[in-house]
PDB file of C-alpha atoms and ligand atoms in Angstrom:
ATOM      1  CA  MET A   1      75.599 100.828  78.687  1.00 55.00           C
ATOM      2  CA  SER A   2      73.499  99.491  81.547  1.00 56.00           C
ATOM      3  CA  ASP A   3      73.573 100.096  85.271  1.00 61.00           C
ATOM      4  CA  GLU A   4      73.626  96.383  85.828  1.00 59.00           C
ATOM      5  CA  THR A   5      77.383  96.025  85.597  1.00 53.00           C
ATOM      6  CA  GLN A   6      77.922  98.907  87.953  1.00 50.00           C
ATOM      7  CA  SER A   7      75.597  97.574  90.615  1.00 48.00           C
ATOM      8  CA  ARG A   8      76.983  94.088  90.320  1.00 49.00           C
ATOM      9  CA  ILE A   9      80.442  95.383  91.123  1.00 47.00           C
ATOM     10  CA  SER A  10      79.313  97.428  94.109  1.00 50.00           C
ATOM     11  CA  LYS A  11      77.298  94.504  95.396  1.00 49.00           C
ATOM     12  CA  GLY A  12      80.340  92.783  96.708  1.00 52.00           C
ATOM     13  CA  VAL A  13      82.422  91.332  93.956  1.00 57.00           C
ATOM     14  CA  TYR A  14      85.734  91.256  95.728  1.00 69.00           C
ATOM     15  CA  ILE A  15      87.981  94.028  94.506  1.00 77.00           C
ATOM     16  CA  HIS A  16      91.453  92.721  94.017  1.00 87.00           C
ATOM     17  CA  TYR A  17      94.383  94.376  92.378  1.00 91.00           C
ATOM     18  CA  CYS A  18      97.741  92.931  91.436  1.00 93.00           C
ATOM     19  CA  MET A  19      99.791  92.307  94.557  1.00 91.00           C
ATOM     20  CA  HIS A  20     103.094  92.914  92.846  1.00 93.00           C
ATOM     21  CA  LYS A  21     104.986  95.720  94.572  1.00 92.00           C
ATOM     22  CA  GLY A  22     104.194  99.032  92.953  1.00 95.00           C
ATOM     23  CA  CYS A  23     101.747  97.561  90.476  1.00 95.00           C
ATOM     24  CA  ASN A  24      98.155  98.650  90.685  1.00 90.00           C
ATOM     25  CA  LYS A  25      96.695  96.878  87.730  1.00 95.00           C
ATOM     26  CA  TRP A  26      93.704  94.615  87.985  1.00 93.00           C
ATOM     27  CA  GLY A  27      94.602  91.228  89.408  1.00 92.00           C
ATOM     28  CA  ALA A  28      92.856  88.845  87.112  1.00 92.00           C
ATOM     29  CA  TYR A  29      94.837  85.795  88.135  1.00 90.00           C
ATOM     30  CA  GLY A  30      94.338  84.231  91.554  1.00 90.00           C
ATOM     31  CA  PHE A  31      96.844  82.005  93.279  1.00 87.00           C
ATOM     32  CA  LYS A  32      96.738  80.167  96.542  1.00 85.00           C
ATOM     33  CA  GLY A  33      99.114  81.948  98.869  1.00 78.00           C
ATOM     34  CA  ARG A  34     100.045  81.876 102.507  1.00 77.00           C
ATOM     35  CA  TYR A  35      97.354  84.376 103.429  1.00 75.00           C
ATOM     36  CA  GLY A  36      94.678  83.093 101.134  1.00 83.00           C
ATOM     37  CA  THR A  37      94.231  83.948  97.535  1.00 86.00           C
ATOM     38  CA  GLU A  38      96.771  86.307  96.062  1.00 88.00           C
ATOM     39  CA  TRP A  39      96.034  88.181  92.896  1.00 90.00           C
ATOM     40  CA  PHE A  40      98.255  89.239  90.061  1.00 92.00           C
ATOM     41  CA  CYS A  41      97.817  90.860  86.713  1.00 95.00           C
ATOM     42  CA  PHE A  42      98.797  89.180  83.482  1.00 94.00           C
ATOM     43  CA  GLU A  43     102.229  90.777  83.596  1.00 95.00           C
ATOM     44  CA  HIS A  44     103.004  89.542  87.084  1.00 94.00           C
ATOM     45  CA  LYS A  45     101.140  86.282  87.280  1.00 92.00           C
ATOM     46  CA  ASP A  46     104.482  84.517  87.430  1.00 90.00           C
ATOM     47  CA  ASP A  47     104.906  86.070  90.863  1.00 87.00           C
ATOM     48  CA  GLY A  48     101.999  83.996  92.051  1.00 81.00           C
ATOM     49  CA  ASN A  49     103.628  80.809  90.910  1.00 79.00           C
ATOM     50  CA  LEU A  50     106.772  81.699  92.801  1.00 70.00           C
ATOM     51  CA  THR A  51     105.102  82.542  96.084  1.00 53.00           C
ATOM     52  CA  PRO A  52     106.291  80.018  98.655  1.00 55.00           C
ATOM     53  CA  LEU A  53     103.506  78.411 100.612  1.00 52.00           C
TER      54      LEU A  53
HETATM   55 ZN1  LIG B 101     100.996  93.502  88.208  1.00 77.17          ZN
END
């Protein structure tokens, strides 16, 4: 365990969670949406594909 990971996160890696309603998992998958990049977790990444531009 090192402090490096911790500091790297706090140094401005954009925090993005799944944008699916009611889901607060980590959004690992980014999609181009109307308001910029939208993020979804593995479970909801199909939502990103369906987002109309
Ligand atoms: Zn989700």
